[in-house]
CSV table of C-alpha atoms and ligand atoms in Angstrom, one decimal:
chain,number,residue,atom,x,y,z
A,87,MET,CA,8.4,16.3,49.7
A,88,LYS,CA,10.6,14.8,52.4
A,89,LYS,CA,10.9,16.9,55.6
A,90,ILE,CA,14.5,17.6,56.7
A,91,ASP,CA,15.4,16.0,60.0
A,92,ILE,CA,17.3,18.9,61.6
A,93,ALA,CA,17.8,17.2,64.9
A,94,LYS,CA,19.2,14.1,63.3
A,95,ASN,CA,21.6,16.1,61.1
A,96,LEU,CA,22.8,18.0,64.2
A,97,ALA,CA,23.4,14.8,66.1
A,98,ALA,CA,25.3,13.2,63.3
A,99,ILE,CA,27.7,16.1,63.0
A,100,LYS,CA,28.2,16.5,66.8
A,101,LYS,CA,29.2,12.8,66.9
A,102,GLU,CA,32.0,13.6,64.6
A,103,ILE,CA,33.4,16.7,66.3
A,104,LYS,CA,34.3,15.6,69.8
A,105,LYS,CA,35.6,18.7,71.6
A,106,SER,CA,35.1,21.2,68.9
A,107,GLN,CA,32.0,23.4,68.8
A,108,LEU,CA,29.3,23.4,66.1
A,109,ILE,CA,27.8,26.7,65.0
A,110,ALA,CA,24.7,26.0,63.0
A,111,VAL,CA,24.5,28.6,60.2
A,112,THR,CA,21.0,29.7,59.7
A,113,LYS,CA,21.3,32.1,56.8
A,114,TYR,CA,19.1,30.0,54.5
A,115,SER,CA,16.6,29.1,57.2
A,116,PRO,CA,13.4,30.5,58.5
A,117,VAL,CA,13.2,31.2,62.2
A,118,GLU,CA,11.0,28.1,62.6
A,119,ASP,CA,13.8,25.9,61.6
A,120,VAL,CA,16.2,27.6,64.0
A,121,LYS,CA,13.7,27.0,66.8
A,122,GLU,CA,13.5,23.4,65.8
A,123,ALA,CA,17.2,23.1,66.4
A,124,TYR,CA,16.9,24.9,69.7
A,125,VAL,CA,14.3,22.5,70.9
A,126,ALA,CA,16.7,19.7,70.0
A,127,LYS,CA,19.1,21.5,72.5
A,128,HIS,CA,21.4,23.2,70.0
A,129,TYR,CA,22.1,26.8,71.1
A,130,ASP,CA,24.9,28.2,68.9
A,131,PHE,CA,23.8,29.8,65.6
A,132,GLY,CA,25.6,31.8,63.0
A,133,GLU,CA,24.3,34.5,60.6
A,134,ASN,CA,26.1,36.6,58.0
A,135,ARG,CA,23.7,39.6,57.6
A,136,VAL,CA,23.0,42.0,60.4
A,137,GLN,CA,19.4,42.5,59.4
A,138,ASP,CA,18.6,38.7,59.3
A,139,LEU,CA,20.4,38.2,62.6
A,140,LYS,CA,18.4,41.0,64.2
A,141,GLU,CA,15.1,39.6,63.2
A,142,LYS,CA,15.9,36.1,64.4
A,143,ALA,CA,17.5,37.3,67.6
A,144,GLU,CA,14.5,39.5,68.4
A,145,ALA,CA,12.1,36.6,67.8
A,146,PHE,CA,14.1,34.4,70.2
A,147,PHE,CA,14.3,37.2,72.7
A,148,ASN,CA,10.6,37.8,72.7
A,149,GLU,CA,9.9,34.1,73.3
A,150,LYS,CA,12.5,34.0,76.1
A,151,LEU,CA,14.6,31.4,74.3
A,152,ASP,CA,17.5,32.7,76.3
A,153,ARG,CA,20.1,29.9,76.1
A,154,VAL,CA,20.8,31.0,72.5
A,155,ARG,CA,24.3,32.2,71.5
A,156,TRP,CA,24.4,34.2,68.3
A,157,HIS,CA,27.6,34.3,66.2
A,158,PHE,CA,28.0,36.9,63.5
A,159,ILE,CA,30.1,35.4,60.6
A,160,GLY,CA,29.6,37.7,57.6
A,161,HIS,CA,31.4,40.8,56.3
A,162,LEU,CA,30.5,43.7,58.6
A,163,GLN,CA,30.2,47.2,57.3
A,164,THR,CA,31.2,50.0,59.7
A,165,ASN,CA,27.8,51.6,59.5
A,166,LYS,CA,26.1,48.4,60.8
A,167,VAL,CA,28.3,48.0,63.9
A,168,ARG,CA,26.0,49.7,66.3
A,169,GLU,CA,23.0,47.8,65.2
A,170,LEU,CA,24.9,44.5,65.5
A,171,LEU,CA,26.3,45.2,69.0
A,172,LYS,CA,22.8,45.9,70.3
A,173,ILE,CA,21.5,42.5,69.3
A,174,PRO,CA,20.4,40.4,72.3
A,175,LYS,CA,22.5,37.4,73.1
A,176,LEU,CA,25.3,38.3,70.6
A,177,PHE,CA,28.1,35.9,71.6
A,178,ALA,CA,30.8,36.3,69.1
A,179,ILE,CA,31.9,38.1,65.9
A,180,HIS,CA,34.0,35.8,63.7
A,181,SER,CA,34.6,38.2,60.9
A,182,VAL,CA,36.6,41.2,62.1
A,183,ASP,CA,38.5,41.7,58.9
A,184,SER,CA,40.3,45.1,59.2
A,185,LEU,CA,41.9,47.5,61.6
A,186,SER,CA,39.4,50.2,60.8
A,187,LEU,CA,36.4,47.9,61.5
A,188,LEU,CA,38.0,47.0,64.9
A,189,GLU,CA,38.4,50.8,65.7
A,190,GLU,CA,34.8,51.4,64.9
A,191,MET,CA,33.7,48.5,67.2
A,192,LEU,CA,35.8,49.8,70.0
A,193,LYS,CA,34.3,53.2,69.7
A,194,ARG,CA,30.9,51.6,70.0
A,195,GLU,CA,31.7,49.2,72.8
A,196,ASN,CA,29.1,50.7,75.1
A,197,ASP,CA,26.3,49.7,72.7
A,198,PHE,CA,27.1,46.1,73.7
A,199,THR,CA,25.2,45.2,76.8
A,200,GLY,CA,26.1,41.5,77.2
A,201,PRO,CA,28.7,40.1,79.6
A,202,GLU,CA,31.4,39.4,77.0
A,203,LEU,CA,31.9,39.4,73.2
A,204,LYS,CA,34.3,37.0,71.6
A,205,ILE,CA,36.3,38.5,68.8
A,206,PHE,CA,37.9,36.5,65.9
A,207,PHE,CA,40.1,38.1,63.3
A,208,GLN,CA,39.4,36.9,59.8
A,209,VAL,CA,42.5,36.0,57.8
A,210,ASN,CA,42.4,35.7,54.1
A,211,THR,CA,44.4,32.5,53.7
A,212,SER,CA,43.2,31.7,50.2
A,213,HIS,CA,44.2,35.2,48.9
A,214,GLU,CA,41.2,35.2,46.7
A,215,ILE,CA,40.2,38.8,45.8
A,216,GLU,CA,36.6,38.6,46.8
A,217,LYS,CA,37.3,37.2,50.3
A,218,SER,CA,37.6,39.6,53.2
A,219,GLY,CA,40.2,39.3,55.9
A,220,PHE,CA,43.6,40.4,57.0
A,221,GLU,CA,46.2,40.0,54.2
A,222,ASN,CA,49.3,41.0,56.0
A,223,SER,CA,50.6,40.2,59.5
A,224,ASP,CA,51.6,43.8,60.3
A,225,GLU,CA,48.0,45.0,60.1
A,226,LEU,CA,46.8,41.9,62.0
A,227,LYS,CA,49.3,42.6,64.8
A,228,ARG,CA,48.3,46.2,65.0
A,229,ALA,CA,44.7,45.1,65.5
A,230,ILE,CA,45.7,42.6,68.2
A,231,ASP,CA,47.8,45.3,69.9
A,232,LEU,CA,44.8,47.6,69.9
A,233,LEU,CA,42.5,44.9,71.3
A,234,LEU,CA,44.8,43.6,73.9
A,235,GLY,CA,46.0,47.1,74.9
A,236,ARG,CA,42.5,48.1,76.0
A,237,GLY,CA,42.9,46.8,79.5
A,238,LYS,CA,39.4,46.3,80.9
A,239,SER,CA,37.1,45.5,78.0
A,240,LYS,CA,34.1,43.3,77.2
A,241,PHE,CA,35.7,42.4,73.9
A,242,LYS,CA,37.9,39.3,74.2
A,243,PHE,CA,40.4,38.3,71.6
A,244,GLU,CA,39.2,34.7,71.1
A,245,GLY,CA,41.0,33.6,67.9
A,246,LEU,CA,41.2,33.5,64.1
A,247,MET,CA,38.8,32.7,61.4
A,248,THR,CA,39.3,31.7,57.7
A,249,MET,CA,37.6,30.1,54.7
A,250,GLY,CA,39.1,27.6,52.2
A,251,THR,CA,39.7,28.4,48.6
A,252,ILE,CA,36.7,28.2,46.3
A,253,ARG,CA,38.2,28.3,42.8
A,254,THR,CA,40.6,25.5,42.6
A,255,ASN,CA,41.0,22.1,40.9
A,256,ASP,CA,42.0,20.5,44.1
A,257,PHE,CA,39.4,21.6,46.7
A,258,GLU,CA,40.6,19.3,49.4
A,259,ALA,CA,44.3,20.1,49.2
A,260,GLU,CA,43.6,23.8,49.0
A,261,ALA,CA,41.2,23.8,52.0
A,262,THR,CA,43.7,21.8,54.0
A,263,ARG,CA,46.5,24.3,53.1
A,264,CYS,CA,44.3,27.2,54.2
A,265,PHE,CA,43.4,25.6,57.5
A,266,ARG,CA,47.0,24.6,58.3
A,267,ASP,CA,48.1,28.1,57.5
A,268,LEU,CA,45.6,29.5,60.0
A,269,ASN,CA,46.7,27.1,62.6
A,270,ALA,CA,50.3,28.1,62.1
A,271,ILE,CA,49.5,31.8,62.3
A,272,ALA,CA,47.6,31.3,65.6
A,273,ARG,CA,50.4,29.2,67.1
A,274,SER,CA,53.0,31.9,66.2
A,275,LEU,CA,50.8,34.7,67.6
A,276,GLU,CA,50.4,32.8,70.8
A,277,GLU,CA,54.2,32.7,71.1
A,278,SER,CA,54.8,36.3,70.3
A,279,TYR,CA,52.0,37.5,72.6
A,280,HIS,CA,52.5,34.9,75.4
A,281,LEU,CA,49.0,33.6,75.0
A,282,LYS,CA,49.7,30.0,76.0
A,283,ASN,CA,47.6,27.9,73.5
A,284,SER,CA,44.6,30.1,74.1
A,285,LEU,CA,43.6,31.1,70.6
A,286,LYS,CA,40.7,29.3,69.0
A,287,LEU,CA,40.3,28.5,65.3
A,288,SER,CA,37.0,29.1,63.5
A,289,MET,CA,37.2,27.2,60.2
A,290,GLY,CA,35.3,24.6,58.2
A,291,MET,CA,31.9,24.7,56.5
A,292,SER,CA,29.6,21.9,55.2
A,293,GLN,CA,31.9,21.0,52.3
A,294,ASP,CA,35.2,21.0,54.3
A,295,TYR,CA,34.5,20.7,58.0
A,296,LYS,CA,36.1,17.2,58.2
A,297,LEU,CA,39.3,18.6,56.8
A,298,ALA,CA,39.1,21.6,59.2
A,299,LEU,CA,38.7,19.2,62.2
A,300,LEU,CA,41.8,17.3,61.1
A,301,ALA,CA,43.7,20.7,61.0
A,302,GLY,CA,42.6,21.5,64.5
A,303,SER,CA,39.4,23.5,64.2
A,304,ASP,CA,37.7,24.6,67.4
A,305,TYR,CA,34.5,26.1,65.8
A,306,ILE,CA,33.0,24.7,62.6
A,307,ARG,CA,30.3,26.8,60.9
A,308,VAL,CA,27.9,24.5,59.1
A,309,GLY,CA,24.7,25.5,57.4
A,310,SER,CA,23.5,23.5,54.4
A,311,ALA,CA,24.5,20.1,55.8
A,312,ILE,CA,22.1,20.7,58.7
A,313,PHE,CA,19.2,22.8,57.2
A,314,LYS,CA,19.1,22.0,53.5
A,315,SER,CA,17.8,18.8,52.0
A,316,GLN,CA,20.7,17.2,50.1
A,317,ASN,CA,18.6,16.0,47.1
A,318,HIS,CA,16.1,18.7,46.3
B,145,LIG,C1,27.3,30.4,54.8
B,145,LIG,C2,28.5,30.4,55.6
B,145,LIG,C3,28.9,29.2,56.3
B,145,LIG,C4,28.1,27.9,56.1
B,145,LIG,O1,28.1,27.4,54.8
B,145,LIG,P1,27.5,26.0,54.4
B,145,LIG,O2,28.2,25.7,53.2
B,145,LIG,O3,26.1,26.2,54.2
B,145,LIG,O4,27.9,25.1,55.5
B,145,LIG,C5,30.0,29.2,57.0
B,145,LIG,N1,30.8,30.3,57.2
B,145,LIG,C6,30.4,31.5,56.6
B,145,LIG,C7,31.3,32.7,56.7
B,145,LIG,C8,29.3,31.6,55.7
B,145,LIG,O5,29.0,32.7,55.1
């Protein structure tokens, strides 16, 4: 069996992305593989389950691997909010997908002990039923009003997140449409909230990150292309 060269995969993707950030998604990977990436000087990692993130983050914390920045990217249930906010070195939540979830997070803000938490609102640009995310701009705006209206807060409105359509005959065209839609929504929100080009876009996975970069992605979230052997 051929060993996967994690450091090489990371370096190859980083060469392609220039100014954007790479989040290495570790949901299929044991903590040893994540440490291997850390040793190769990669520090941004994404997980989509609170329990898995907690286990990895605690292992890192206990070994004082403290340059790590954890990104939560999965659907978050309100009853898991406290547990998530307490995780050491939590850096961003990319998947805030409803007003009620945001309300719960704001109620629990004191459980977060880090310096700042970046918040992305997830938008359902593909309109597929199983995808989470804001579907209408009124609810999204109410969530933004609530977050920005807090005054002094550790929760920072960082940007928007989306995923491309899965069920389609033209994967590339659909992904590009989703990414361009997200970009247009962000630019229009910047205008209405006077945010001056400050919103970041979290979009692009192993299959479609090149298209996402062309559409202006700031954070790509890539798992299998880094951690999984391509021909197993
Ligand atoms: C799993 C996952 C990714 C990474 O997917 P790959 O296809 O392995 O690159 C990115 N974003 C989210 C929200 C995910 O759940």
